[in-house]
Short mmCIF file of C-alpha atoms in Angstrom, two decimals:
data_model
loop_
_atom_site.label_atom_id
_atom_site.label_comp_id
_atom_site.label_asym_id
_atom_site.label_seq_id
_atom_site.Cartn_x
_atom_site.Cartn_y
_atom_site.Cartn_z
CA MET A 1 0.02 -0.08 0.09
CA ALA A 2 1.15 3.75 -0.72
CA ASP A 3 2.59 5.48 2.17
CA GLN A 4 0.53 8.50 3.05
CA SER A 5 1.16 11.17 5.29
CA VAL A 6 -1.38 13.09 7.40
CA SER A 7 -0.85 16.62 8.28
CA ALA A 8 -2.01 18.21 11.17
CA GLY A 9 -5.37 19.74 9.92
CA GLY A 10 -6.21 15.82 8.97
CA ALA A 11 -5.66 16.11 5.67
CA THR A 12 -3.67 13.44 3.52
CA GLY A 13 -1.06 13.90 0.90
CA ILE A 14 2.17 15.73 -0.11
CA GLN A 15 2.63 19.34 1.00
CA ALA A 16 2.81 21.66 -1.91
CA PRO A 17 5.94 24.11 -2.41
CA GLY A 18 5.29 27.07 -0.18
CA GLY A 19 3.63 25.42 2.72
CA PRO A 20 5.16 24.46 6.06
CA GLY A 21 8.46 23.75 5.91
CA TYR A 22 9.59 25.93 3.23
CA ASP A 23 11.33 29.55 3.12
CA VAL A 24 9.37 31.42 0.75
CA GLN A 25 11.10 34.71 0.00
CA PRO A 26 10.67 37.10 -2.59
CA PRO A 27 12.94 37.48 -5.43
CA ALA A 28 16.03 39.17 -5.38
CA GLY A 29 15.71 42.83 -5.61
CA TYR A 30 12.22 42.99 -5.04
CA GLY A 31 11.19 45.42 -2.39
CA HIS A 32 14.45 46.48 -1.73
CA PRO A 33 14.26 49.30 1.20
CA GLY A 34 17.27 50.94 0.38
CA GLY A 35 16.69 51.75 -3.07
CA ALA A 36 17.70 54.98 -5.09
CA PRO A 37 14.78 57.80 -4.56
CA LEU A 38 12.63 58.16 -7.29
CA PRO A 39 13.00 61.11 -9.55
CA SER A 40 11.36 64.71 -8.34
CA GLY A 41 8.52 66.12 -10.54
CA LYS A 42 10.99 69.15 -11.02
CA ALA A 43 13.43 66.48 -12.94
CA THR A 44 11.09 64.99 -14.76
CA ALA A 45 9.30 67.87 -15.91
CA SER A 46 12.66 69.97 -17.00
CA MET A 47 13.63 66.86 -19.14
CA VAL A 48 10.25 66.93 -20.83
CA LEU A 49 10.27 70.50 -21.75
CA GLY A 50 13.92 70.47 -22.42
CA ILE A 51 12.74 67.67 -25.37
CA VAL A 52 9.77 69.60 -26.24
CA GLY A 53 11.93 73.01 -26.45
CA LEU A 54 14.31 71.53 -28.58
CA LEU A 55 12.04 69.74 -31.19
CA LEU A 56 8.50 71.59 -31.24
CA ILE A 57 8.32 75.19 -29.38
CA PRO A 58 12.25 76.65 -29.18
CA ILE A 59 10.80 79.82 -27.33
CA ILE A 60 9.29 79.22 -23.98
CA PRO A 61 9.94 75.50 -22.94
CA PRO A 62 13.79 75.80 -22.62
CA ILE A 63 14.07 78.71 -20.43
CA ILE A 64 11.64 76.79 -18.10
CA ALA A 65 13.65 73.45 -18.38
CA LEU A 66 16.64 75.79 -17.54
CA CYS A 67 14.73 77.20 -14.12
CA LEU A 68 13.17 73.50 -13.17
CA GLY A 69 16.24 71.95 -14.26
CA ILE A 70 18.70 74.21 -11.88
CA SER A 71 16.13 73.84 -9.02
CA ALA A 72 15.75 70.09 -9.25
CA ARG A 73 19.41 69.71 -9.25
CA ARG A 74 19.93 71.68 -5.99
CA MET A 75 16.86 69.32 -4.50
CA ALA A 76 18.68 66.02 -5.39
CA ASP A 77 22.43 67.72 -3.90
CA ARG A 78 20.37 68.37 -0.84
CA GLY A 79 19.14 64.89 -0.88
CA GLU A 80 15.63 66.00 -1.11
CA GLY A 81 14.81 63.70 -3.97
CA GLY A 82 15.83 61.73 -6.97
CA GLY A 83 16.67 62.60 -10.54
CA ARG A 84 19.90 64.26 -10.50
CA GLY A 85 20.36 62.97 -14.03
CA GLN A 86 16.97 64.39 -15.17
CA ALA A 87 17.20 67.37 -14.11
CA THR A 88 21.03 67.65 -15.56
CA ALA A 89 19.64 66.60 -19.11
CA GLY A 90 16.70 69.08 -18.84
CA MET A 91 19.19 71.80 -17.78
CA VAL A 92 21.53 71.15 -20.64
CA MET A 93 18.88 71.01 -23.20
CA GLY A 94 17.10 73.97 -21.58
CA ILE A 95 20.71 75.82 -22.22
CA ILE A 96 20.97 74.53 -25.88
CA GLY A 97 17.26 75.38 -26.75
CA THR A 98 17.70 78.90 -25.37
CA ALA A 99 20.91 79.42 -27.46
CA PHE A 100 18.88 78.29 -30.74
CA ALA A 101 16.05 80.49 -29.59
CA ALA A 102 18.65 83.29 -29.28
CA LEU A 103 20.50 82.72 -32.42
CA GLY A 104 17.11 82.47 -34.31
CA VAL A 105 15.56 85.68 -32.63
CA VAL A 106 19.16 87.30 -33.86
CA VAL A 107 18.96 85.75 -37.29
CA ALA A 108 15.19 87.02 -37.57
CA THR A 109 15.92 90.55 -36.63
CA LEU A 110 19.05 91.04 -39.02
CA MET A 111 16.92 89.63 -42.02
CA ALA A 112 14.12 91.78 -41.27
CA LEU A 113 16.73 94.61 -41.15
CA SER A 114 18.01 93.27 -44.34
CA VAL A 115 21.80 93.04 -43.29
CA ILE A 116 22.08 89.65 -44.31
#
């Protein structure tokens, strides 16, 4: 006759994995409490506005991206939030977008004055 084991509850059979006797732990890296802080909203907004300023609207968004990027980097340096890389990217794109906008204004002004 087959050997059947009886558990404390009176049911017969073999215990499934994860039951008593098994030490089930979450996968490595899941729910790690000491991870890097999440990016702040300012850092994300800075990066998004920097991209929008370079690709779509070259006047106002780069200036806002530059200001938000500087603010978000200072917050990240003080440890008040993460996203220092996003803030830096937004700040750099803001600088480039502002330079392109300034160059465009100068060229448009010179063309209007018929100097070029």
